[in-house]
Amino acid sequence: MRTTKKIWMGLGLLAFAHASSAAPLTLYGNGFSVTYDTAQTGLFGTGDLSGSLDTLYFQPTRFAAVSNGPEVSTSSSLEFTLTIDTGYRLNGIVLTERGNYTLHNGGLVDVSAILGVTANDTLGATILNLAPAQPLNQVGRTSITWAMSGLLAAPASTAQVFTVRLDDTLIADPTSGIGFIRKNYAGFGIMAAPVAVPEPSALALLLAGAGAALWARRRRQPAA
């Protein structure tokens, strides 16, 4: 009986430890906020906001693929909720990724990214497929940097809440020797722009025009 109790206590502690390792986080940027659970960021780790408060970024330390033989791939995903502040709209997201690689004796390494943004009200979505502009096949003993960037337009929607998901894959495929590639930065530039508000004079003209049209319509109606 005591043994059974110890087992259940142990399982309970494991469940508590797992639950405590994942926590919802909210970051407040310029015209938006981002909420995610640390369990939803995979190898990307914990995110932060840039000093200008317009970019959510991650700096992974363990996101890599390495091989000294057959092709090896490493994949990871992250997901977060993007809420646009009242008085703002989402125009798009600029995804930027960086890292480094080493390729000793031929072959190649590669990286690919799929960024999706879904409007939570209409479920309308847009998708960006991103890859390096040039093949990552430079041979050398020193580490070589790589980078890629692309713009994803927001879905056609008046939504203020969006789900953002990024799926990334690294590939190491050397001909011989060692192939190594690592990702150390992923940044999301949130393009949240203020919604244009009519100037008081323009608003007054608009109201005056509407009033004049209503008055003219009433004059044309026959008397009962």
CSV table of C-alpha atoms in Angstrom, one decimal:
chain,number,residue,atom,x,y,z
A,1,MET,CA,0.0,0.0,0.0
A,2,ARG,CA,2.8,2.4,0.9
A,3,THR,CA,4.5,1.5,-2.4
A,4,THR,CA,1.4,2.3,-4.3
A,5,LYS,CA,1.0,5.7,-2.6
A,6,LYS,CA,4.7,6.5,-3.4
A,7,ILE,CA,4.1,5.7,-7.0
A,8,TRP,CA,1.0,8.0,-7.2
A,9,MET,CA,2.8,10.7,-5.4
A,10,GLY,CA,5.7,10.4,-7.8
A,11,LEU,CA,3.4,10.6,-10.8
A,12,GLY,CA,1.7,13.6,-9.2
A,13,LEU,CA,5.0,15.4,-8.8
A,14,LEU,CA,6.0,14.7,-12.4
A,15,ALA,CA,2.7,16.1,-13.6
A,16,PHE,CA,3.1,19.2,-11.5
A,17,ALA,CA,6.7,19.6,-12.7
A,18,HIS,CA,5.5,19.4,-16.3
A,19,ALA,CA,2.7,21.8,-15.7
A,20,SER,CA,5.0,24.3,-14.0
A,21,SER,CA,7.5,24.1,-16.8
A,22,ALA,CA,4.9,25.5,-19.2
A,23,ALA,CA,3.5,29.0,-18.6
A,24,PRO,CA,1.4,31.5,-20.6
A,25,LEU,CA,3.3,34.7,-21.3
A,26,THR,CA,2.0,38.0,-22.7
A,27,LEU,CA,4.2,40.7,-24.2
A,28,TYR,CA,3.0,44.2,-25.1
A,29,GLY,CA,4.3,45.9,-28.2
A,30,ASN,CA,3.6,49.0,-30.1
A,31,GLY,CA,-0.1,48.6,-31.2
A,32,PHE,CA,-0.3,44.9,-30.3
A,33,SER,CA,0.2,42.2,-27.8
A,34,VAL,CA,1.5,38.6,-28.1
A,35,THR,CA,0.4,35.7,-25.9
A,36,TYR,CA,1.9,32.2,-26.1
A,37,ASP,CA,2.6,29.2,-23.9
A,38,THR,CA,6.2,28.2,-23.4
A,39,ALA,CA,5.2,24.7,-24.3
A,40,GLN,CA,4.2,25.9,-27.8
A,41,THR,CA,7.6,27.3,-28.8
A,42,GLY,CA,9.6,24.0,-29.2
A,43,LEU,CA,13.3,24.5,-29.9
A,44,PHE,CA,12.8,28.3,-30.3
A,45,GLY,CA,12.7,28.9,-26.5
A,46,THR,CA,11.4,32.1,-24.9
A,47,GLY,CA,10.6,35.2,-26.9
A,48,ASP,CA,11.1,38.8,-26.2
A,49,LEU,CA,10.4,42.2,-27.8
A,50,SER,CA,12.9,44.5,-29.5
A,51,GLY,CA,13.7,47.9,-28.0
A,52,SER,CA,11.4,49.5,-30.6
A,53,LEU,CA,8.5,47.3,-29.4
A,54,ASP,CA,7.6,46.3,-33.0
A,55,THR,CA,9.4,42.9,-33.3
A,56,LEU,CA,8.9,39.7,-31.4
A,57,TYR,CA,12.1,37.6,-31.5
A,58,PHE,CA,13.4,34.3,-30.4
A,59,GLN,CA,17.1,33.3,-30.0
A,60,PRO,CA,17.2,29.4,-30.0
A,61,THR,CA,20.3,27.8,-28.6
A,62,ARG,CA,19.6,24.1,-29.4
A,63,PHE,CA,18.0,24.3,-32.9
A,64,ALA,CA,20.6,22.6,-35.1
A,65,ALA,CA,21.1,19.7,-37.5
A,66,VAL,CA,24.5,17.9,-37.9
A,67,SER,CA,25.6,14.8,-39.9
A,68,ASN,CA,28.8,13.1,-40.9
A,69,GLY,CA,26.9,10.6,-43.1
A,70,PRO,CA,23.3,10.4,-44.3
A,71,GLU,CA,20.9,13.4,-44.4
A,72,VAL,CA,19.7,14.6,-41.1
A,73,SER,CA,16.8,17.0,-40.5
A,74,THR,CA,15.6,18.8,-37.4
A,75,SER,CA,12.2,20.4,-37.2
A,76,SER,CA,10.4,22.6,-34.7
A,77,SER,CA,7.3,24.8,-34.6
A,78,LEU,CA,6.0,27.7,-32.5
A,79,GLU,CA,2.6,29.3,-32.2
A,80,PHE,CA,1.3,32.5,-30.6
A,81,THR,CA,-1.8,34.6,-30.5
A,82,LEU,CA,-1.4,38.1,-31.9
A,83,THR,CA,-3.9,40.7,-30.6
A,84,ILE,CA,-4.0,44.1,-32.4
A,85,ASP,CA,-4.9,47.1,-30.1
A,86,THR,CA,-8.1,49.0,-30.6
A,87,GLY,CA,-7.5,51.8,-33.2
A,88,TYR,CA,-4.9,49.7,-35.0
A,89,ARG,CA,-4.9,47.2,-37.9
A,90,LEU,CA,-2.5,44.5,-38.9
A,91,ASN,CA,-0.9,45.1,-42.3
A,92,GLY,CA,1.5,42.2,-42.3
A,93,ILE,CA,4.4,40.4,-40.6
A,94,VAL,CA,8.1,40.5,-41.7
A,95,LEU,CA,9.8,37.2,-40.8
A,96,THR,CA,13.6,37.3,-40.5
A,97,GLU,CA,15.8,34.3,-39.7
A,98,ARG,CA,19.5,34.0,-39.2
A,99,GLY,CA,22.1,31.3,-38.3
A,100,ASN,CA,25.4,29.8,-39.3
A,101,TYR,CA,26.6,26.6,-41.0
A,102,THR,CA,29.8,24.6,-41.7
A,103,LEU,CA,30.3,22.2,-44.6
A,104,HIS,CA,33.7,20.4,-44.8
A,105,ASN,CA,33.9,18.3,-47.9
A,106,GLY,CA,30.9,19.0,-50.2
A,107,GLY,CA,27.2,18.4,-50.1
A,108,LEU,CA,24.8,21.0,-48.7
A,109,VAL,CA,22.8,22.2,-45.7
A,110,ASP,CA,19.4,23.9,-46.0
A,111,VAL,CA,16.7,25.7,-44.1
A,112,SER,CA,13.0,26.2,-44.8
A,113,ALA,CA,10.2,28.1,-43.0
A,114,ILE,CA,6.5,28.2,-43.4
A,115,LEU,CA,4.7,31.1,-41.7
A,116,GLY,CA,1.0,31.2,-41.5
A,117,VAL,CA,-1.4,33.9,-40.1
A,118,THR,CA,-5.0,33.1,-39.5
A,119,ALA,CA,-7.8,35.6,-38.6
A,120,ASN,CA,-9.6,34.1,-35.6
A,121,ASP,CA,-13.0,35.4,-36.6
A,122,THR,CA,-13.3,34.4,-40.3
A,123,LEU,CA,-10.5,31.8,-40.3
A,124,GLY,CA,-9.1,33.5,-43.4
A,125,ALA,CA,-5.4,32.7,-43.7
A,126,THR,CA,-2.2,33.7,-45.6
A,127,ILE,CA,1.0,31.6,-45.9
A,128,LEU,CA,4.6,32.5,-46.6
A,129,ASN,CA,7.1,29.9,-47.7
A,130,LEU,CA,10.6,31.1,-47.0
A,131,ALA,CA,14.0,29.7,-48.1
A,132,PRO,CA,17.5,31.2,-48.6
A,133,ALA,CA,18.1,33.1,-51.8
A,134,GLN,CA,21.3,31.1,-52.5
A,135,PRO,CA,22.2,27.5,-51.9
A,136,LEU,CA,24.0,26.9,-48.6
A,137,ASN,CA,26.8,24.8,-50.1
A,138,GLN,CA,30.0,26.8,-49.5
A,139,VAL,CA,32.7,24.5,-48.3
A,140,GLY,CA,35.2,25.6,-45.6
A,141,ARG,CA,36.4,24.9,-42.1
A,142,THR,CA,35.1,28.2,-40.8
A,143,SER,CA,31.5,29.0,-39.8
A,144,ILE,CA,29.4,30.8,-42.5
A,145,THR,CA,26.4,32.9,-41.7
A,146,TRP,CA,23.1,32.6,-43.5
A,147,ALA,CA,20.0,34.8,-43.4
A,148,MET,CA,16.6,35.0,-45.0
A,149,SER,CA,13.6,37.4,-44.8
A,150,GLY,CA,10.2,37.8,-46.3
A,151,LEU,CA,6.9,39.7,-45.9
A,152,LEU,CA,3.6,38.0,-45.2
A,153,ALA,CA,0.5,40.2,-45.8
A,154,ALA,CA,-2.3,40.0,-43.3
A,155,PRO,CA,-5.5,38.1,-44.2
A,156,ALA,CA,-8.3,40.2,-45.7
A,157,SER,CA,-10.2,40.7,-42.5
A,158,THR,CA,-11.2,43.2,-39.9
A,159,ALA,CA,-10.1,40.8,-37.1
A,160,GLN,CA,-8.2,42.1,-34.2
A,161,VAL,CA,-7.0,38.6,-33.1
A,162,PHE,CA,-4.8,36.3,-35.1
A,163,THR,CA,-3.1,33.0,-34.7
A,164,VAL,CA,0.5,32.9,-36.0
A,165,ARG,CA,2.3,29.6,-36.6
A,166,LEU,CA,5.9,29.0,-37.8
A,167,ASP,CA,7.2,25.6,-38.9
A,168,ASP,CA,11.0,25.4,-39.5
A,169,THR,CA,13.2,22.6,-40.8
A,170,LEU,CA,17.0,22.4,-40.9
A,171,ILE,CA,18.8,19.9,-43.1
A,172,ALA,CA,22.4,18.7,-43.0
A,173,ASP,CA,23.4,16.5,-46.0
A,174,PRO,CA,27.2,16.3,-46.5
A,175,THR,CA,28.8,14.4,-49.3
A,176,SER,CA,31.6,13.4,-46.9
A,177,GLY,CA,32.9,14.9,-43.7
A,178,ILE,CA,30.6,16.9,-41.5
A,179,GLY,CA,27.6,19.1,-42.3
A,180,PHE,CA,26.3,21.4,-39.6
A,181,ILE,CA,23.6,24.1,-39.6
A,182,ARG,CA,22.1,26.1,-36.8
A,183,LYS,CA,19.4,28.7,-36.3
A,184,ASN,CA,20.1,31.4,-33.7
A,185,TYR,CA,17.5,34.1,-34.5
A,186,ALA,CA,13.8,34.2,-35.6
A,187,GLY,CA,12.1,37.6,-35.6
A,188,PHE,CA,8.6,38.7,-36.4
A,189,GLY,CA,8.2,42.3,-37.4
A,190,ILE,CA,4.6,43.1,-36.6
A,191,MET,CA,3.3,45.8,-38.9
A,192,ALA,CA,0.5,47.3,-36.7
A,193,ALA,CA,-0.6,50.6,-38.1
A,194,PRO,CA,-3.0,53.2,-36.6
A,195,VAL,CA,-6.5,53.3,-38.3
A,196,ALA,CA,-7.0,56.6,-40.0
A,197,VAL,CA,-9.4,58.9,-38.1
A,198,PRO,CA,-11.2,61.7,-40.1
A,199,GLU,CA,-10.1,65.2,-39.3
A,200,PRO,CA,-12.8,67.3,-37.5
A,201,SER,CA,-13.4,69.4,-40.5
A,202,ALA,CA,-13.8,66.4,-42.8
A,203,LEU,CA,-16.1,64.8,-40.3
A,204,ALA,CA,-18.2,67.9,-40.1
A,205,LEU,CA,-18.5,68.1,-43.9
A,206,LEU,CA,-19.5,64.4,-44.0
A,207,LEU,CA,-22.2,64.9,-41.4
A,208,ALA,CA,-23.4,68.1,-43.2
A,209,GLY,CA,-23.7,66.2,-46.5
A,210,ALA,CA,-25.6,63.3,-44.9
A,211,GLY,CA,-28.0,65.8,-43.2
A,212,ALA,CA,-28.6,67.6,-46.5
A,213,ALA,CA,-29.3,64.4,-48.3
A,214,LEU,CA,-31.8,63.3,-45.7
A,215,TRP,CA,-33.5,66.7,-45.8
A,216,ALA,CA,-33.8,66.6,-49.6
A,217,ARG,CA,-35.2,63.0,-49.4
A,218,ARG,CA,-37.9,64.1,-46.9
A,219,ARG,CA,-38.9,67.0,-49.1
A,220,ARG,CA,-39.5,64.7,-52.1
A,221,GLN,CA,-41.8,62.4,-50.0
A,222,PRO,CA,-45.5,63.2,-50.6
A,223,ALA,CA,-47.5,64.4,-47.7
A,224,ALA,CA,-49.8,61.8,-46.1
